[in-house]
Every structure is written in C-alpha cells, then in structure tokens.
Amino acid sequence: MKRSISRLHVSLRLLPVAVFAATGFQGAASAETCAAFKWSVAADLTLMAAPEAVTVASGGAIASVPSKAIQLQLEPSPGIKFPAASGIKKQAIPQNSFSGWFKIDAIAKPGLYQITIPDHSWIDVVQNDELVQSTAFSGDPECKTLRKSVQFELGSGPVIVQIGGSAEKTMKLTVREADKK
C-alpha cells in the first residue's frame, strides 16, 4: 500500500511537466496577459493561440467578420497596390517589408471594431471608398503575441483592411467587435 501511495505521489508531482510537454508553448502563450494595452486583448490572444485561422491572400475577400483569427498572405511592399491611398507615406514603409489587403464583404452590425496585429505594421480601414479614422490605438512592446490594436467605428456594409510594412510574409491578425466598456 505504501509503495502505491509513493508512486501516486510521484505521478502527481510529474503531472504539470507532462501537461506542459503535451501542450508545448501554446499553453504558455495563452497565459500571456499583455497588460499594457489600454483595453483587454484576452479574446485576441485566445484567437491567435488557436491553430485554426481563416486564410486569405492579399486582394482576397472573406464573407464576414470571422470568429477565428485571419492568416493574411502578404506581398513585397514595393509592388502592392492598395485599393485606397494609405494613411502612411509610401516612403515610411520599408522597401524590404510586406504589405497586403483584404475585403470583408459585410459588416453586419455597425459599431466599434478592433484590429489587432503581432507587429508595428500600419493598419488602414476603408469603407465607402474613404479611409476610416481610428478612434483609439494601443500597444504593448513587451507582449510577444500581439503588439498593436487599433479601434474603428464601422457602419454596416463592406470594409477593406490594408496592412503595410510587415517584416513577415504572412500575418495572423484578429478583426472583431470591440468589448463593451
């Protein structure tokens, strides 16, 4: 009996190690809080940690705001042609960076939306053929998963999201309704 209890004790002590080994670093990423953001990015962290994402090529479209992260395939910045003039000067985008855009065919519910990305790339939103001014910006340079979140007041209808100046050829990002304050 004593031997069984001893084995159980050792097994229970090793359980956290086994769980970490089985989940890898995703468990560690989901524990990240990114507390320096002005608003909660907990939902964005969860979406980014999930293995599933909606994949879209630059210039492509998705039907609506997804309940998953978006994996955007970018192109070399010098060759990108945005649907609308960007809010950042062209010379501010590094030549060796990547940029891209995609369309969301329908914002069903007007309101405050946020786009959250893993780096300092430029984010533009276009609706009704005009750039939408952001209502708020936040970031956390210490957050490893997310670096920047920008909020926009959007009406119903189609929207174009333009990303400029990423160091990576693909970008996993989130687009979602902002949390109520």
Short mmCIF file of the C-alpha atoms (twelve columns), coordinates in Angstrom:
data_MODEL
# 
_entry.id   MODEL 
# 
loop_
_atom_site.group_PDB 
_atom_site.id 
_atom_site.type_symbol 
_atom_site.label_atom_id 
_atom_site.label_alt_id 
_atom_site.label_comp_id 
_atom_site.label_asym_id 
_atom_site.label_seq_id 
_atom_site.Cartn_x 
_atom_site.Cartn_y 
_atom_site.Cartn_z 
_atom_site.pdbx_PDB_model_num 
ATOM 1   C CA . MET A 1   0.000   0.000  0.000   1 
ATOM 2   C CA . LYS A 2   2.823   2.375  0.917   1 
ATOM 3   C CA . ARG A 3   4.516   1.713  -2.457  1 
ATOM 4   C CA . SER A 4   1.271   2.559  -4.359  1 
ATOM 5   C CA . ILE A 5   0.882   5.832  -2.489  1 
ATOM 6   C CA . SER A 6   4.513   6.686  -3.220  1 
ATOM 7   C CA . ARG A 7   4.015   6.032  -6.971  1 
ATOM 8   C CA . LEU A 8   0.835   8.118  -6.944  1 
ATOM 9   C CA . HIS A 9   2.693   10.962 -5.231  1 
ATOM 10  C CA . VAL A 10  5.474   10.878 -7.860  1 
ATOM 11  C CA . SER A 11  2.904   10.679 -10.674 1 
ATOM 12  C CA . LEU A 12  1.016   13.702 -9.369  1 
ATOM 13  C CA . ARG A 13  4.238   15.689 -8.971  1 
ATOM 14  C CA . LEU A 14  5.145   14.998 -12.614 1 
ATOM 15  C CA . LEU A 15  1.680   15.897 -13.947 1 
ATOM 16  C CA . PRO A 16  2.488   19.600 -14.603 1 
ATOM 17  C CA . VAL A 17  5.600   18.571 -16.571 1 
ATOM 18  C CA . ALA A 18  3.555   16.119 -18.655 1 
ATOM 19  C CA . VAL A 19  0.859   18.724 -19.334 1 
ATOM 20  C CA . PHE A 20  3.454   21.291 -20.427 1 
ATOM 21  C CA . ALA A 21  5.164   18.722 -22.661 1 
ATOM 22  C CA . ALA A 22  1.838   17.791 -24.261 1 
ATOM 23  C CA . THR A 23  0.676   21.371 -24.866 1 
ATOM 24  C CA . GLY A 24  4.053   22.833 -25.763 1 
ATOM 25  C CA . PHE A 25  4.336   26.587 -25.812 1 
ATOM 26  C CA . GLN A 26  0.675   27.226 -26.699 1 
ATOM 27  C CA . GLY A 27  -0.197  26.847 -23.038 1 
ATOM 28  C CA . ALA A 28  2.479   29.399 -22.202 1 
ATOM 29  C CA . ALA A 29  1.204   31.816 -24.882 1 
ATOM 30  C CA . SER A 30  -2.350  31.590 -23.620 1 
ATOM 31  C CA . ALA A 31  -1.106  32.580 -20.148 1 
ATOM 32  C CA . GLU A 32  0.282   35.845 -21.572 1 
ATOM 33  C CA . THR A 33  -1.791  38.840 -20.429 1 
ATOM 34  C CA . CYS A 34  -0.335  41.763 -22.400 1 
ATOM 35  C CA . ALA A 35  -1.412  44.081 -19.582 1 
ATOM 36  C CA . ALA A 36  -0.062  47.330 -21.079 1 
ATOM 37  C CA . PHE A 37  -2.858  47.533 -23.680 1 
ATOM 38  C CA . LYS A 38  -5.497  50.199 -22.903 1 
ATOM 39  C CA . TRP A 39  -8.243  47.597 -23.368 1 
ATOM 40  C CA . SER A 40  -8.495  43.850 -22.964 1 
ATOM 41  C CA . VAL A 41  -6.902  41.759 -25.698 1 
ATOM 42  C CA . ALA A 42  -7.709  38.464 -23.959 1 
ATOM 43  C CA . ALA A 43  -10.055 37.371 -26.770 1 
ATOM 44  C CA . ASP A 44  -7.407  38.278 -29.363 1 
ATOM 45  C CA . LEU A 45  -4.773  36.233 -27.509 1 
ATOM 46  C CA . THR A 46  -7.135  33.253 -27.487 1 
ATOM 47  C CA . LEU A 47  -7.812  33.589 -31.234 1 
ATOM 48  C CA . MET A 48  -4.099  33.942 -32.005 1 
ATOM 49  C CA . ALA A 49  -3.204  30.864 -29.923 1 
ATOM 50  C CA . ALA A 50  -5.766  28.698 -31.726 1 
ATOM 51  C CA . PRO A 51  -4.332  26.636 -34.598 1 
ATOM 52  C CA . GLU A 52  -7.323  27.380 -36.859 1 
ATOM 53  C CA . ALA A 53  -7.424  30.591 -38.890 1 
ATOM 54  C CA . VAL A 54  -9.233  31.907 -41.957 1 
ATOM 55  C CA . THR A 55  -6.608  32.131 -44.726 1 
ATOM 56  C CA . VAL A 56  -6.883  34.918 -47.280 1 
ATOM 57  C CA . ALA A 57  -4.458  36.085 -49.971 1 
ATOM 58  C CA . SER A 58  -3.752  39.758 -50.481 1 
ATOM 59  C CA . GLY A 59  -6.581  41.142 -52.602 1 
ATOM 60  C CA . GLY A 60  -8.922  38.362 -51.471 1 
ATOM 61  C CA . ALA A 61  -12.221 38.536 -49.631 1 
ATOM 62  C CA . ILE A 62  -13.992 36.915 -46.717 1 
ATOM 63  C CA . ALA A 63  -17.765 36.978 -46.307 1 
ATOM 64  C CA . SER A 64  -17.977 38.443 -42.804 1 
ATOM 65  C CA . VAL A 65  -16.018 39.081 -39.628 1 
ATOM 66  C CA . PRO A 66  -14.821 35.588 -38.671 1 
ATOM 67  C CA . SER A 67  -14.886 34.016 -35.233 1 
ATOM 68  C CA . LYS A 68  -11.262 32.949 -35.828 1 
ATOM 69  C CA . ALA A 69  -8.008  34.768 -36.481 1 
ATOM 70  C CA . ILE A 70  -7.188  35.689 -40.074 1 
ATOM 71  C CA . GLN A 71  -3.985  34.476 -41.766 1 
ATOM 72  C CA . LEU A 72  -3.200  37.125 -44.409 1 
ATOM 73  C CA . GLN A 73  -0.728  36.275 -47.188 1 
ATOM 74  C CA . LEU A 74  1.262   39.448 -47.897 1 
ATOM 75  C CA . GLU A 75  3.294   40.591 -50.912 1 
ATOM 76  C CA . PRO A 76  6.509   42.621 -51.203 1 
ATOM 77  C CA . SER A 77  5.599   46.202 -50.267 1 
ATOM 78  C CA . PRO A 78  7.092   47.961 -53.319 1 
ATOM 79  C CA . GLY A 79  4.688   46.105 -55.655 1 
ATOM 80  C CA . ILE A 80  1.493   46.356 -53.607 1 
ATOM 81  C CA . LYS A 81  -1.387  48.426 -54.972 1 
ATOM 82  C CA . PHE A 82  -3.850  49.320 -52.216 1 
ATOM 83  C CA . PRO A 83  -7.497  49.986 -53.155 1 
ATOM 84  C CA . ALA A 84  -7.263  53.365 -51.359 1 
ATOM 85  C CA . ALA A 85  -4.322  55.656 -50.674 1 
ATOM 86  C CA . SER A 86  -2.786  54.652 -47.364 1 
ATOM 87  C CA . GLY A 87  -2.740  56.941 -44.361 1 
ATOM 88  C CA . ILE A 88  1.026   56.467 -44.087 1 
ATOM 89  C CA . LYS A 89  3.501   57.969 -46.537 1 
ATOM 90  C CA . LYS A 90  4.873   55.428 -49.005 1 
ATOM 91  C CA . GLN A 91  8.475   56.236 -48.062 1 
ATOM 92  C CA . ALA A 92  7.711   55.312 -44.417 1 
ATOM 93  C CA . ILE A 93  7.131   51.675 -45.445 1 
ATOM 94  C CA . PRO A 94  10.458  49.774 -45.538 1 
ATOM 95  C CA . GLN A 95  11.395  48.544 -49.029 1 
ATOM 96  C CA . ASN A 96  12.156  45.030 -47.784 1 
ATOM 97  C CA . SER A 97  8.804   44.685 -45.980 1 
ATOM 98  C CA . PHE A 98  5.498   43.037 -46.909 1 
ATOM 99  C CA . SER A 99  2.039   44.537 -47.312 1 
ATOM 100 C CA . GLY A 100 -1.423  43.437 -48.336 1 
ATOM 101 C CA . TRP A 101 -5.144  43.940 -48.097 1 
ATOM 102 C CA . PHE A 102 -8.388  42.020 -47.959 1 
ATOM 103 C CA . LYS A 103 -12.069 42.766 -48.138 1 
ATOM 104 C CA . ILE A 104 -14.733 41.834 -45.624 1 
ATOM 105 C CA . ASP A 105 -17.870 41.629 -47.771 1 
ATOM 106 C CA . ALA A 106 -20.264 42.563 -44.985 1 
ATOM 107 C CA . ILE A 107 -20.048 44.153 -41.575 1 
ATOM 108 C CA . ALA A 108 -23.460 43.010 -40.373 1 
ATOM 109 C CA . LYS A 109 -23.684 45.115 -37.225 1 
ATOM 110 C CA . PRO A 110 -22.475 48.736 -37.082 1 
ATOM 111 C CA . GLY A 111 -20.283 49.517 -34.096 1 
ATOM 112 C CA . LEU A 112 -16.796 49.673 -32.660 1 
ATOM 113 C CA . TYR A 113 -14.393 47.075 -34.100 1 
ATOM 114 C CA . GLN A 114 -10.751 46.398 -33.362 1 
ATOM 115 C CA . ILE A 115 -7.953  45.025 -35.474 1 
ATOM 116 C CA . THR A 116 -5.077  43.516 -33.529 1 
ATOM 117 C CA . ILE A 117 -1.740  42.526 -35.071 1 
ATOM 118 C CA . PRO A 118 1.549   40.966 -33.899 1 
ATOM 119 C CA . ASP A 119 3.868   43.771 -35.048 1 
ATOM 120 C CA . HIS A 120 4.067   47.524 -35.712 1 
ATOM 121 C CA . SER A 121 2.698   47.415 -39.274 1 
ATOM 122 C CA . TRP A 122 0.404   50.183 -40.458 1 
ATOM 123 C CA . ILE A 123 -3.343  49.459 -40.432 1 
ATOM 124 C CA . ASP A 124 -5.840  51.261 -42.685 1 
ATOM 125 C CA . VAL A 125 -9.550  50.565 -42.903 1 
ATOM 126 C CA . VAL A 126 -11.534 51.702 -45.941 1 
ATOM 127 C CA . GLN A 127 -15.323 51.951 -46.026 1 
ATOM 128 C CA . ASN A 128 -17.440 53.713 -48.659 1 
ATOM 129 C CA . ASP A 129 -14.225 54.424 -50.628 1 
ATOM 130 C CA . GLU A 130 -12.777 56.528 -47.775 1 
ATOM 131 C CA . LEU A 131 -10.214 55.885 -45.069 1 
ATOM 132 C CA . VAL A 132 -11.892 55.405 -41.697 1 
ATOM 133 C CA . GLN A 133 -10.163 57.370 -38.945 1 
ATOM 134 C CA . SER A 134 -9.226  55.225 -35.974 1 
ATOM 135 C CA . THR A 135 -10.950 56.049 -32.697 1 
ATOM 136 C CA . ALA A 136 -8.194  54.614 -30.480 1 
ATOM 137 C CA . PHE A 137 -4.784  52.970 -30.626 1 
ATOM 138 C CA . SER A 138 -2.995  50.794 -28.096 1 
ATOM 139 C CA . GLY A 139 0.099   48.666 -27.957 1 
ATOM 140 C CA . ASP A 140 2.366   46.667 -25.682 1 
ATOM 141 C CA . PRO A 141 6.033   46.340 -26.695 1 
ATOM 142 C CA . GLU A 142 6.512   43.612 -24.063 1 
ATOM 143 C CA . CYS A 143 3.711   41.395 -25.426 1 
ATOM 144 C CA . LYS A 144 5.225   38.608 -27.548 1 
ATOM 145 C CA . THR A 145 1.995   37.607 -29.340 1 
ATOM 146 C CA . LEU A 146 0.359   40.990 -30.003 1 
ATOM 147 C CA . ARG A 147 1.964   44.393 -30.447 1 
ATOM 148 C CA . LYS A 148 -0.741  46.717 -31.741 1 
ATOM 149 C CA . SER A 149 -4.520  47.090 -31.564 1 
ATOM 150 C CA . VAL A 150 -6.494  49.808 -33.335 1 
ATOM 151 C CA . GLN A 151 -10.215 50.527 -32.975 1 
ATOM 152 C CA . PHE A 152 -12.518 51.842 -35.704 1 
ATOM 153 C CA . GLU A 153 -16.188 52.853 -35.721 1 
ATOM 154 C CA . LEU A 154 -17.672 50.976 -38.695 1 
ATOM 155 C CA . GLY A 155 -21.032 51.091 -40.403 1 
ATOM 156 C CA . SER A 156 -22.718 48.101 -41.972 1 
ATOM 157 C CA . GLY A 157 -21.529 47.031 -45.409 1 
ATOM 158 C CA . PRO A 158 -18.201 46.083 -46.990 1 
ATOM 159 C CA . VAL A 159 -14.837 47.047 -45.488 1 
ATOM 160 C CA . ILE A 160 -11.271 46.825 -46.767 1 
ATOM 161 C CA . VAL A 161 -8.394  46.224 -44.341 1 
ATOM 162 C CA . GLN A 162 -4.959  47.356 -45.572 1 
ATOM 163 C CA . ILE A 163 -1.749  46.289 -43.798 1 
ATOM 164 C CA . GLY A 164 1.553   47.966 -44.661 1 
ATOM 165 C CA . GLY A 165 5.154   47.348 -43.656 1 
ATOM 166 C CA . SER A 166 5.248   43.908 -42.036 1 
ATOM 167 C CA . ALA A 167 8.587   42.163 -41.569 1 
ATOM 168 C CA . GLU A 168 6.910   38.803 -42.284 1 
ATOM 169 C CA . LYS A 169 5.329   37.461 -45.495 1 
ATOM 170 C CA . THR A 170 2.249   36.206 -43.626 1 
ATOM 171 C CA . MET A 171 0.412   37.840 -40.763 1 
ATOM 172 C CA . LYS A 172 -2.032  36.318 -38.332 1 
ATOM 173 C CA . LEU A 173 -4.384  39.048 -37.109 1 
ATOM 174 C CA . THR A 174 -7.767  39.490 -35.497 1 
ATOM 175 C CA . VAL A 175 -10.756 41.563 -36.557 1 
ATOM 176 C CA . ARG A 176 -13.626 41.595 -34.082 1 
ATOM 177 C CA . GLU A 177 -16.196 43.716 -32.329 1 
ATOM 178 C CA . ALA A 178 -14.552 45.630 -29.506 1 
ATOM 179 C CA . ASP A 179 -15.545 44.669 -25.986 1 
ATOM 180 C CA . LYS A 180 -18.168 46.867 -24.358 1 
ATOM 181 C CA . LYS A 181 -16.640 49.271 -21.841 1 
# 
